CSV table of C-alpha atoms in Angstrom, one decimal:
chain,number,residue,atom,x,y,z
A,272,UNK,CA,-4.3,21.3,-113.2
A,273,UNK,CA,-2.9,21.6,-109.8
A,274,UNK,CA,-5.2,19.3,-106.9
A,275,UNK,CA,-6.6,19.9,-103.7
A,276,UNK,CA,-6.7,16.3,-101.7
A,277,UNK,CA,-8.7,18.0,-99.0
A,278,UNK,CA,-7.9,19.7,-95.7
A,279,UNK,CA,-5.4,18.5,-93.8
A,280,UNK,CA,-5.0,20.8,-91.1
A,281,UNK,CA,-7.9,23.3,-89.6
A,282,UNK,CA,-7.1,25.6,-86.4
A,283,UNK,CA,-8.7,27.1,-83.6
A,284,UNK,CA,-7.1,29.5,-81.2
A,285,UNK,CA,-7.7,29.8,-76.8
A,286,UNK,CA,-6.8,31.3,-73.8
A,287,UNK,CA,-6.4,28.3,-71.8
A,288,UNK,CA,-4.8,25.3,-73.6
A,289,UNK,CA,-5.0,22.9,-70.7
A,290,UNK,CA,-8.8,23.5,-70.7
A,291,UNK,CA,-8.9,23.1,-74.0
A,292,UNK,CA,-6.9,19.8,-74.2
A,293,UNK,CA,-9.3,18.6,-71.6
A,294,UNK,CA,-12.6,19.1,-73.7
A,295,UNK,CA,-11.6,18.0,-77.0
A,296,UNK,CA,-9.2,15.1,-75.6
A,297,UNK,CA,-11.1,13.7,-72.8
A,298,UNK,CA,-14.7,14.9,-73.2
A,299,UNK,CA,-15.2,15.2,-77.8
A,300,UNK,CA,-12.6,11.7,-77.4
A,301,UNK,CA,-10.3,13.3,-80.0
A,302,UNK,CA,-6.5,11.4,-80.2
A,303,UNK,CA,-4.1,13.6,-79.6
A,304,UNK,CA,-0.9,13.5,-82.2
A,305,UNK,CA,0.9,16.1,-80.4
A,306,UNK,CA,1.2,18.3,-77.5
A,307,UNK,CA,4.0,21.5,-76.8
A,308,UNK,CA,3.3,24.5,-75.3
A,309,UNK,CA,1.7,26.6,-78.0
A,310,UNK,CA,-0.4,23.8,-79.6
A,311,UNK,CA,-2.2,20.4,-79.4
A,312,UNK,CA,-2.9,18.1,-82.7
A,313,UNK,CA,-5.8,15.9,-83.0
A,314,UNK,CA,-6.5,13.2,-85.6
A,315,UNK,CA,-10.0,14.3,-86.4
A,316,UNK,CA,-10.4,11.2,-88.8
A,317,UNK,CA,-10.2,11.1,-92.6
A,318,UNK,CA,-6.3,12.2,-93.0
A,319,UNK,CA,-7.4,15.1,-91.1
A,320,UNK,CA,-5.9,17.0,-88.0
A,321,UNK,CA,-7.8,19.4,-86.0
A,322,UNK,CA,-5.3,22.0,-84.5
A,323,UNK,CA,-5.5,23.9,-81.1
A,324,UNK,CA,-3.2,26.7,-80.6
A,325,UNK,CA,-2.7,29.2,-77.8
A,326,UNK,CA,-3.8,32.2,-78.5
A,327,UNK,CA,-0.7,34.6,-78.9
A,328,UNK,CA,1.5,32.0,-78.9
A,329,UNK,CA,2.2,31.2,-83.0
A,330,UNK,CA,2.6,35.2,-83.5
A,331,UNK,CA,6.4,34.6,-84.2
A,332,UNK,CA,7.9,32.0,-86.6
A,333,UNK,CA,8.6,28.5,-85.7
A,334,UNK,CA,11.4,28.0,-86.5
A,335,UNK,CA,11.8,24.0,-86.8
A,336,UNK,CA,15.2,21.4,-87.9
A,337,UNK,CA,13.0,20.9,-91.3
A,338,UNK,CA,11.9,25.1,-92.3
A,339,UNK,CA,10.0,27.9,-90.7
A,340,UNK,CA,6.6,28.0,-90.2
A,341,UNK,CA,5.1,31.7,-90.9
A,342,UNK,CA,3.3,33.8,-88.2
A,343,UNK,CA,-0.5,32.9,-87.0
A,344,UNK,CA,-3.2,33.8,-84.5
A,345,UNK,CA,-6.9,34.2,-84.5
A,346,UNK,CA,-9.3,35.9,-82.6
A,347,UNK,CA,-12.8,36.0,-81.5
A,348,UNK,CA,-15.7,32.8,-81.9
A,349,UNK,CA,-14.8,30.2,-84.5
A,350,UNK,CA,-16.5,27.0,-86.0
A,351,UNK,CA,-15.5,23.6,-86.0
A,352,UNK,CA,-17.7,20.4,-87.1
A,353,UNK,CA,-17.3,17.1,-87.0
A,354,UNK,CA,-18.6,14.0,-89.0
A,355,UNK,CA,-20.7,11.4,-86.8
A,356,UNK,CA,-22.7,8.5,-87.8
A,357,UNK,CA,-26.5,8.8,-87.9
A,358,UNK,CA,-27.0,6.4,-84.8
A,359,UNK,CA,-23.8,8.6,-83.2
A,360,UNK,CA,-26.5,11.7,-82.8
A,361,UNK,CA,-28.4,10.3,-79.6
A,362,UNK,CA,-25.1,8.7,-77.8
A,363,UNK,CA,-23.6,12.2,-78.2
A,364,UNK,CA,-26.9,14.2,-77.0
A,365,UNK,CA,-26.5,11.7,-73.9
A,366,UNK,CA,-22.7,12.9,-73.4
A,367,UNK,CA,-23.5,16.3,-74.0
A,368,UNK,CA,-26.3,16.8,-71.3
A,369,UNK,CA,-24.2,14.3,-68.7
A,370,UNK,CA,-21.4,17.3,-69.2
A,371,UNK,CA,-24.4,20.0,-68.3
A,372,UNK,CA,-23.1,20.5,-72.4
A,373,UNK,CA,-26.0,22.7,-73.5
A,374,UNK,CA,-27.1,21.9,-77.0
A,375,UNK,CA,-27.8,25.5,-78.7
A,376,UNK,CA,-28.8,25.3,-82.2
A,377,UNK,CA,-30.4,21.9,-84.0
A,378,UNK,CA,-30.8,21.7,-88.1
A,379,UNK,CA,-32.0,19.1,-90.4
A,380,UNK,CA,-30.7,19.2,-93.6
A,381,UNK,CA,-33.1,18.7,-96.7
A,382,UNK,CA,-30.8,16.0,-97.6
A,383,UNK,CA,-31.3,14.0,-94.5
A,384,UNK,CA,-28.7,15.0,-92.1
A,385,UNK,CA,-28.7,16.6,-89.0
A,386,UNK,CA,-26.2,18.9,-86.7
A,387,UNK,CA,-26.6,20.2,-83.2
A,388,UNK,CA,-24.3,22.9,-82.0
A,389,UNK,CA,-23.0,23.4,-78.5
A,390,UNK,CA,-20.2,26.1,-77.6
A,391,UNK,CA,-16.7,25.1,-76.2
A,392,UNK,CA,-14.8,26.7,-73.0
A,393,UNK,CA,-13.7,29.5,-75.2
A,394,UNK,CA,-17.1,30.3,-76.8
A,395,UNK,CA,-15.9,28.4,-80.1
A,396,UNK,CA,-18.9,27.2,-81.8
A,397,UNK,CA,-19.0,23.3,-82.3
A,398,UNK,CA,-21.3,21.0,-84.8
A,399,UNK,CA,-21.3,17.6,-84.7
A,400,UNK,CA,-23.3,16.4,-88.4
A,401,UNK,CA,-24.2,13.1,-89.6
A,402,UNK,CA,-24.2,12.0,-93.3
A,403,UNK,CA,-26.4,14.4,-95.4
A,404,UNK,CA,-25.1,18.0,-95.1
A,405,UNK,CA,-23.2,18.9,-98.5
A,406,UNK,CA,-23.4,17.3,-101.5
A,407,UNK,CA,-19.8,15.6,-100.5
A,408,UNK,CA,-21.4,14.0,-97.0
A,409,UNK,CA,-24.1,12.2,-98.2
A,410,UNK,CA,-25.7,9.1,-96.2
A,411,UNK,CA,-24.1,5.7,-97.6
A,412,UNK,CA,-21.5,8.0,-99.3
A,413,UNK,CA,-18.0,6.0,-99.5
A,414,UNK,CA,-14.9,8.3,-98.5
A,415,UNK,CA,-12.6,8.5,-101.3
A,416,UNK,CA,-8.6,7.1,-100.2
A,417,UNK,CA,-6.9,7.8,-103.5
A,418,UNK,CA,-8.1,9.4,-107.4
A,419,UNK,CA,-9.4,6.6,-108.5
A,420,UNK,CA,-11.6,6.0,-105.0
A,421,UNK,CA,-12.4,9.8,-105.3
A,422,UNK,CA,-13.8,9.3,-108.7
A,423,UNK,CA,-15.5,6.1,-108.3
A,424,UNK,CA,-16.7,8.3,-104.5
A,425,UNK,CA,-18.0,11.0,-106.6
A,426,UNK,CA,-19.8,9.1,-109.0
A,427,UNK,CA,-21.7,7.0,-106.1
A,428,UNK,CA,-22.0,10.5,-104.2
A,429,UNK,CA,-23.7,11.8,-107.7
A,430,UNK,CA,-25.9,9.0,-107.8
A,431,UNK,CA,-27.2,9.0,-104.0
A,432,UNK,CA,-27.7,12.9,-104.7
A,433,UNK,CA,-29.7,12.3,-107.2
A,434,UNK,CA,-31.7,9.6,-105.2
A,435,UNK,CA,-32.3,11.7,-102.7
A,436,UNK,CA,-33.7,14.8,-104.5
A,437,UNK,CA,-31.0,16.8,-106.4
A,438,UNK,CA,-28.5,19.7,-105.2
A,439,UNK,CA,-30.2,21.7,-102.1
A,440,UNK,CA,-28.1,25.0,-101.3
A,441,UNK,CA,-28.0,25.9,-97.7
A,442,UNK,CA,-30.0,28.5,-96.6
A,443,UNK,CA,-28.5,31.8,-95.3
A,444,UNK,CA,-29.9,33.0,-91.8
A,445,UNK,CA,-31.7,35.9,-93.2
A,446,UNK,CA,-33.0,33.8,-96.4
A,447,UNK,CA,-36.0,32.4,-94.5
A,448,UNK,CA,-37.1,29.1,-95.4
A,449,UNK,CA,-34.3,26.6,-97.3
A,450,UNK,CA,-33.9,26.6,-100.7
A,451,UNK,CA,-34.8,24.1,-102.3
A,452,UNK,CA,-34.7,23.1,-106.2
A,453,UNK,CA,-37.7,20.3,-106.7
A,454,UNK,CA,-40.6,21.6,-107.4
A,455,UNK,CA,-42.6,18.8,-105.1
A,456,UNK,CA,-45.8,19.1,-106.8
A,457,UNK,CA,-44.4,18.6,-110.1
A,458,UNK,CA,-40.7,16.7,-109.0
A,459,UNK,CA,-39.6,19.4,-112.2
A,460,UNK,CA,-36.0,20.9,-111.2
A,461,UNK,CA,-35.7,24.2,-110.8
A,462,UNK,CA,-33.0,26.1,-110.5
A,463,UNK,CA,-32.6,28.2,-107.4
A,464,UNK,CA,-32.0,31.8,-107.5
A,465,UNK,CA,-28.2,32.8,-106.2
A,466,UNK,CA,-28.7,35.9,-104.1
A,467,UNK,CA,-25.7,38.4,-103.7
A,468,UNK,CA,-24.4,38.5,-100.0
């Protein structure tokens, strides 16, 4: 069976790259990999690069000593979130409101974690979440390095899961309260009802 390893790469597009270098160099603290003009690389942590691209400026090929790269752009608000520790949250409120950063959205996940969202230059949306989103970013959740890490990761992931009160879906906006699938008054499992978008 062919494998997925994870994302390596994900992409936002702006207007004004420079700007854009500034806030997620200097203010998020991201290391830059590499700079030209159409495009700045971060290492967001985890084998994983977090890619900033002019808008407009991918809509030809690259063409590159090694291959071409195909056509790209985007358009219009995107999301991005990042990974923090729990005692991360506070430090980065701090940061945040020192920037005149407004924090616009706050959640806390039934399986412990939270995120707060704040908008970027370019309107992008931004989350930073600590352990306890998705089943795969659980508090005291090891990160996997190779196959067998990733199995002996999933297992321990399964186990705090399980700890911690089963599989919750995320809600949908328009779904109202989360779903959840413990019956509290009984701790019976229920399975939750998959609605049709």
């Amino acid at each position: 069976m062919a494998k997925i390893n994870g994302i390596l790469e994900s992409a936002i597009y702006v207007d004004d790259l420079e700007r854009a270098r500034a806030f997620y160099g200097e203010l998020i603290g991201l290391r830059s990999m590499h700079d030209d003009r159409r495009m700045s690389a971060y290492d967001a942590g985890n084998h994983s690069a977090f890619l900033v691209f002019a808008r407009g400026g991918s809509t030809t090929p690259a063409r590159l000593p090694g291959g071409l790269i195909p056509p790209h752009d985007g358009h219009g608000p995107l999301h991005v979130a990042f990974a923090i520790p729990d005692d991360q949250l506070p430090v980065w409120e701090q940061r945040l409101a020192a920037h005149q950063i407004a924090i616009e959205g706050r959640v806390r996940w039934p399986r412990g974690g939270e995120s707060i969202y704040f908008r970027d230059p370019e309107g992008h949306l931004v989350e930073l979440a600590t352990p306890g989103l998705w089943d795969n970013y659980l508090k005291d959740a090891p990160m996997a390095a190779d196959d067998d890490d990733r199995k002996r990761a999933e297992q321990e992931r399964r186990r705090i899961q399980n700890k911690q009160g089963g599989h919750h879906w995320p809600p949908r906006a328009d779904d109202g309260p989360p779903l959840d699938d413990t019956d509290r008054n009984t701790d019976k499992v229920i399975k939750p009802s998959r609605r049709k978008p």
